[in-house]
mmCIF file of C-alpha atoms in Angstrom:
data_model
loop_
_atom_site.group_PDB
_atom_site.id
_atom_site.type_symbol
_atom_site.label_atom_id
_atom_site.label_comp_id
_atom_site.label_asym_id
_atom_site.label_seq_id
_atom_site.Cartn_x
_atom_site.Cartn_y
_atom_site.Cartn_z
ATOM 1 C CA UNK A 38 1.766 3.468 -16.658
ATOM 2 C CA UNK A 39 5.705 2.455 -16.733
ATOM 3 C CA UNK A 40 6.396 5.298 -19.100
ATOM 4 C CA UNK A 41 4.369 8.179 -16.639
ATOM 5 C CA UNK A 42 6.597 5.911 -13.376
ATOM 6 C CA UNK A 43 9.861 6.851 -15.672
ATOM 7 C CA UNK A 44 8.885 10.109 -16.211
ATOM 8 C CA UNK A 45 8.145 11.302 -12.781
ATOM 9 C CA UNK A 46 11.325 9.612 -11.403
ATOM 10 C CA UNK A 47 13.360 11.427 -14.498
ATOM 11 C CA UNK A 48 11.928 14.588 -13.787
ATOM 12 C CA UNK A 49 12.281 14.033 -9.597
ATOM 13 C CA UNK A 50 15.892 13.025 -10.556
ATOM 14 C CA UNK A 51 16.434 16.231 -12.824
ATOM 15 C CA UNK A 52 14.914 18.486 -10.199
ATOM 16 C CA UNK A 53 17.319 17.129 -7.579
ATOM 17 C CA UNK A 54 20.463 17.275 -9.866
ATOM 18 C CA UNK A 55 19.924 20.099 -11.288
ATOM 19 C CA UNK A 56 19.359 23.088 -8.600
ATOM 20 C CA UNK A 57 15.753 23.359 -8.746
ATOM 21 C CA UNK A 58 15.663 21.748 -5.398
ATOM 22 C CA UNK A 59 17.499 24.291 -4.353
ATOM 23 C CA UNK A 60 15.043 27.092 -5.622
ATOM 24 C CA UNK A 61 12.296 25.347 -4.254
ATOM 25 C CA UNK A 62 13.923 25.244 -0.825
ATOM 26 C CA UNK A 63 14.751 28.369 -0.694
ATOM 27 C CA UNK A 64 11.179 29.544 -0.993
ATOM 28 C CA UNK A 65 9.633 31.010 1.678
ATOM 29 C CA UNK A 66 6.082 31.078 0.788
ATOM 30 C CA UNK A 67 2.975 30.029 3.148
ATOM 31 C CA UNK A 68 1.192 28.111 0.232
ATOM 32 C CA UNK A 69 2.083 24.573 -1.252
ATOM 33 C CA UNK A 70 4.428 24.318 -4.165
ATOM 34 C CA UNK A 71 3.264 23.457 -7.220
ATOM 35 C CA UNK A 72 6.096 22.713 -9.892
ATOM 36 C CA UNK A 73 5.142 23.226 -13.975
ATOM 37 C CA UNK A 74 6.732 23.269 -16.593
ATOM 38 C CA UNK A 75 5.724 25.598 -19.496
ATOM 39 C CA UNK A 76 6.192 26.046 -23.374
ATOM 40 C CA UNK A 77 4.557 27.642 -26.230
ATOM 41 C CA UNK A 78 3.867 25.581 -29.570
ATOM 42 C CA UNK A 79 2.970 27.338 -33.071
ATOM 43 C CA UNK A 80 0.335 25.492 -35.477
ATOM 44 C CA UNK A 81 -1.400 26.401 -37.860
ATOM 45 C CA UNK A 82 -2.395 26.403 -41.773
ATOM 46 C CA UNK A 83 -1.610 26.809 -45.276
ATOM 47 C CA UNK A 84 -2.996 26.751 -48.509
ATOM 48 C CA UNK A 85 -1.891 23.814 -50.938
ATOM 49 C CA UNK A 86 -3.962 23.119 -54.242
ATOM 50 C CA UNK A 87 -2.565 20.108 -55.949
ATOM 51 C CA UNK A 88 -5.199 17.955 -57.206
ATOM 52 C CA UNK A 89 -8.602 19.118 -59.408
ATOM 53 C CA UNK A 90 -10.759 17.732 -61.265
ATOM 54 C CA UNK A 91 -10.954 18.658 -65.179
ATOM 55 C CA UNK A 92 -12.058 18.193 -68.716
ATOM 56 C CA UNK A 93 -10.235 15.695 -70.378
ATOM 57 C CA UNK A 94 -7.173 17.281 -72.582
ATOM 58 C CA UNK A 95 -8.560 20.606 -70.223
ATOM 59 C CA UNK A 96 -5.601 21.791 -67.687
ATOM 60 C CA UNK A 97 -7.960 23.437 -64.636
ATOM 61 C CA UNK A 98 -5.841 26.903 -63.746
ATOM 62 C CA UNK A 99 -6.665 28.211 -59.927
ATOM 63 C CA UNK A 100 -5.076 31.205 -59.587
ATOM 64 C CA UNK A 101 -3.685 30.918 -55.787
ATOM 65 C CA UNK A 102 -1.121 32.549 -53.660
ATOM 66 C CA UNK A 103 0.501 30.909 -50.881
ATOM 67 C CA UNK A 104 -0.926 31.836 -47.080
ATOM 68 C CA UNK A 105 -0.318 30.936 -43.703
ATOM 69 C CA UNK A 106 -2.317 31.142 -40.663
ATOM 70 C CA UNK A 107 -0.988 30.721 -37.245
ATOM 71 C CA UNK A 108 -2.009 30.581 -33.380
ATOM 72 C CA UNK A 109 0.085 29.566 -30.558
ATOM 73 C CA UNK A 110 -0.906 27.179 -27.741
ATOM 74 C CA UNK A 111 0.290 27.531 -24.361
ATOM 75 C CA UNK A 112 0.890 25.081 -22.006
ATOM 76 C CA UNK A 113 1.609 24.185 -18.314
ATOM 77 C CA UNK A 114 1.971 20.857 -16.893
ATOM 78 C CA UNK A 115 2.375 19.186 -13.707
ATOM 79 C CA UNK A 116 4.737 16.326 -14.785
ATOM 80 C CA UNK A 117 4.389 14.576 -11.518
ATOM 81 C CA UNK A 118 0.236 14.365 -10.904
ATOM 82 C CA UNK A 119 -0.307 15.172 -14.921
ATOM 83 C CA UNK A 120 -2.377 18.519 -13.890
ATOM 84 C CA UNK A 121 -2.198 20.685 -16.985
ATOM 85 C CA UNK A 122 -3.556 23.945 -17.689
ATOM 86 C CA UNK A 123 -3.844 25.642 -21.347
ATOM 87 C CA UNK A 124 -4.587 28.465 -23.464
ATOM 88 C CA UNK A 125 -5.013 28.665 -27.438
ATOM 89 C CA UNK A 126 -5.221 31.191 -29.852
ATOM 90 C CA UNK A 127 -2.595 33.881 -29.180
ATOM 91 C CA UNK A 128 -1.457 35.675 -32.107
ATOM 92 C CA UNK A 129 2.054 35.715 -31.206
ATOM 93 C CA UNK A 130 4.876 34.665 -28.435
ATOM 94 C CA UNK A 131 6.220 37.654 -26.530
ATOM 95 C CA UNK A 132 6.343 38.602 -23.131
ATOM 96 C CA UNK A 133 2.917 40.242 -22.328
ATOM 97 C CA UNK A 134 0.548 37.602 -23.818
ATOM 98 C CA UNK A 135 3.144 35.342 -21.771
ATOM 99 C CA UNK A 136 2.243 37.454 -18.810
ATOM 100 C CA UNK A 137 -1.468 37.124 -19.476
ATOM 101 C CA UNK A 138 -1.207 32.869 -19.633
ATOM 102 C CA UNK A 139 0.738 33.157 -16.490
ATOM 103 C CA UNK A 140 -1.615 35.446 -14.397
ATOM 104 C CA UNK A 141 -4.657 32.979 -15.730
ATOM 105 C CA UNK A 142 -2.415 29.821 -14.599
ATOM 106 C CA UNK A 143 -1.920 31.901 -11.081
ATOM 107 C CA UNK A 144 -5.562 32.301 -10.901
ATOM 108 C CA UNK A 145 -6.425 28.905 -11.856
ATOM 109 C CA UNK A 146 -3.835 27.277 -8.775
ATOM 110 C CA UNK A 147 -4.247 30.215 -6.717
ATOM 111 C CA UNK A 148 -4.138 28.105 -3.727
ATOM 112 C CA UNK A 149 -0.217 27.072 -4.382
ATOM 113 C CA UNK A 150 2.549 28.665 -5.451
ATOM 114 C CA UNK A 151 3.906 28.021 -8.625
ATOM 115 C CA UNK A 152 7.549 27.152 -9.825
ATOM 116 C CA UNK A 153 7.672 27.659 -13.161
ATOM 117 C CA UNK A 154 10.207 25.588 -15.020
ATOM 118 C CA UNK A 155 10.918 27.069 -18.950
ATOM 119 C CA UNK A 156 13.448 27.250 -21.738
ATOM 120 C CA UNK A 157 15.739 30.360 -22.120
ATOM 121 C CA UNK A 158 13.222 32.271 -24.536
ATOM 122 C CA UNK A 159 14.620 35.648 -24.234
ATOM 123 C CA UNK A 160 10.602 37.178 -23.478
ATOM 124 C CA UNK A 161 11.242 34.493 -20.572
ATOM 125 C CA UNK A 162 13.477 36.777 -18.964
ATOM 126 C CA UNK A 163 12.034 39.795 -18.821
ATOM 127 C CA UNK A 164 11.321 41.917 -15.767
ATOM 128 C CA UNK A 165 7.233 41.598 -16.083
ATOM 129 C CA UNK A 166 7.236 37.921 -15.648
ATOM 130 C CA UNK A 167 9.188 37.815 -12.737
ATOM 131 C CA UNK A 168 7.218 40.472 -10.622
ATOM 132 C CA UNK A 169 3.723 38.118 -10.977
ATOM 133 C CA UNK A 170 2.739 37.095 -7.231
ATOM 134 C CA UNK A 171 2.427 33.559 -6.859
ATOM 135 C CA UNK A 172 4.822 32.668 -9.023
ATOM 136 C CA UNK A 173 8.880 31.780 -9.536
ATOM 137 C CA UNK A 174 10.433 30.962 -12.414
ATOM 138 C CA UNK A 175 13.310 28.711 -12.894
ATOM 139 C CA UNK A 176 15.239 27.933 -16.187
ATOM 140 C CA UNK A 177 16.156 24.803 -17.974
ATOM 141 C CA UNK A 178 19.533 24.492 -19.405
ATOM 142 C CA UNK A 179 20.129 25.991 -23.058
ATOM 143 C CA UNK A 180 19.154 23.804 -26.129
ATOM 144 C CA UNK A 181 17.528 21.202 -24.003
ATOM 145 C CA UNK A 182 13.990 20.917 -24.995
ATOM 146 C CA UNK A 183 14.263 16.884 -24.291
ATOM 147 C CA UNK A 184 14.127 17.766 -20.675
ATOM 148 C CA UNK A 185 11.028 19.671 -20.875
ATOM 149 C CA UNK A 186 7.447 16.989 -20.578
ATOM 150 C CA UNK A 187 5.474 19.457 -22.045
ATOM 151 C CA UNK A 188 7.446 19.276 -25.462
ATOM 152 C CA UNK A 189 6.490 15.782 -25.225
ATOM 153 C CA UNK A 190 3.025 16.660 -25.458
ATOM 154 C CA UNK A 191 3.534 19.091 -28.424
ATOM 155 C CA UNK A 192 4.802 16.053 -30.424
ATOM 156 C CA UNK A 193 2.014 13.976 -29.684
ATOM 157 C CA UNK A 194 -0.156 16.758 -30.688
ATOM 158 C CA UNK A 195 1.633 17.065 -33.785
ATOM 159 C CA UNK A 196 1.189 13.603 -34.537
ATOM 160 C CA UNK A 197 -2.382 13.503 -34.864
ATOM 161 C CA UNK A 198 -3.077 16.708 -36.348
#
């Protein structure tokens, strides 16, 4: 509970310092705003043989190459309330499967509007993203993915997996 109290005031705090206020203020929308923050985390597999069982003075031979398998998850969340919305499996990052997570987070809240709070991906700035109706993104400060809760969730998801 203290560390979700610290985290709410920290982000509250950032927003405040850092312009976002500003953004939000100068929206002039008819819905309530809802403020995420969004990233994209690659997991996935690959193939390591390092222990068989064998014949004694018998060396077992598996023929093997090397593979990886990968997904992406995407995530919003809504560091003050905790609201988070997801989607896994995408092959890849790039601006239209961006564009699909975003139109399915729009959907999902469609009764606020959304300020979307991200790093400076460069498929974060393109044109597409910024034309999707109940949405407006803002950006967080280059090489600053401390300031970002949901990378705090990636690394408790890569703890335990």
């Amino acid at each position: 509970k203290q560390i979700y109290n610290a985290l709410v005031l920290s982000v509250k705090d950032y927003v405040h310092k850092n312009g976002f206020k500003d953004v939000i203020e100068d929206l002039k929308v008819d819905k309530p705003i809802k403020l995420m923050f969004m990233d994209e985390m690659r997991f996935g597999l690959i193939s390591n043989y390092r222990r068989s069982w064998s014949k004694i003075g018998k060396r077992t031979v598996i023929a093997n190459q090397q593979e990886f398998s990968n997904r992406y998850l995407y995530s919003a969340i809504d560091p003050i309330n905790g609201e988070n919305f997801h989607i896994l499996g995408f092959p890849d990052v790039n601006a239209s499967i961006t564009k699909i997570f975003l139109e399915a987070l729009v959907e999902e809240y469609k009764d606020f509007h959304i300020v979307m709070i991200w790093d400076n991906a460069p498929f974060h700035r393109k044109k597409e993203l910024h034309e999707i109706d109940g949405l407006t993104p803002a950006y967080l400060p280059s090489y600053s993915p401390e300031l970002n809760p949901v990378e705090r969730f990636f690394q408790e998801i890569r703890k335990v997996t």
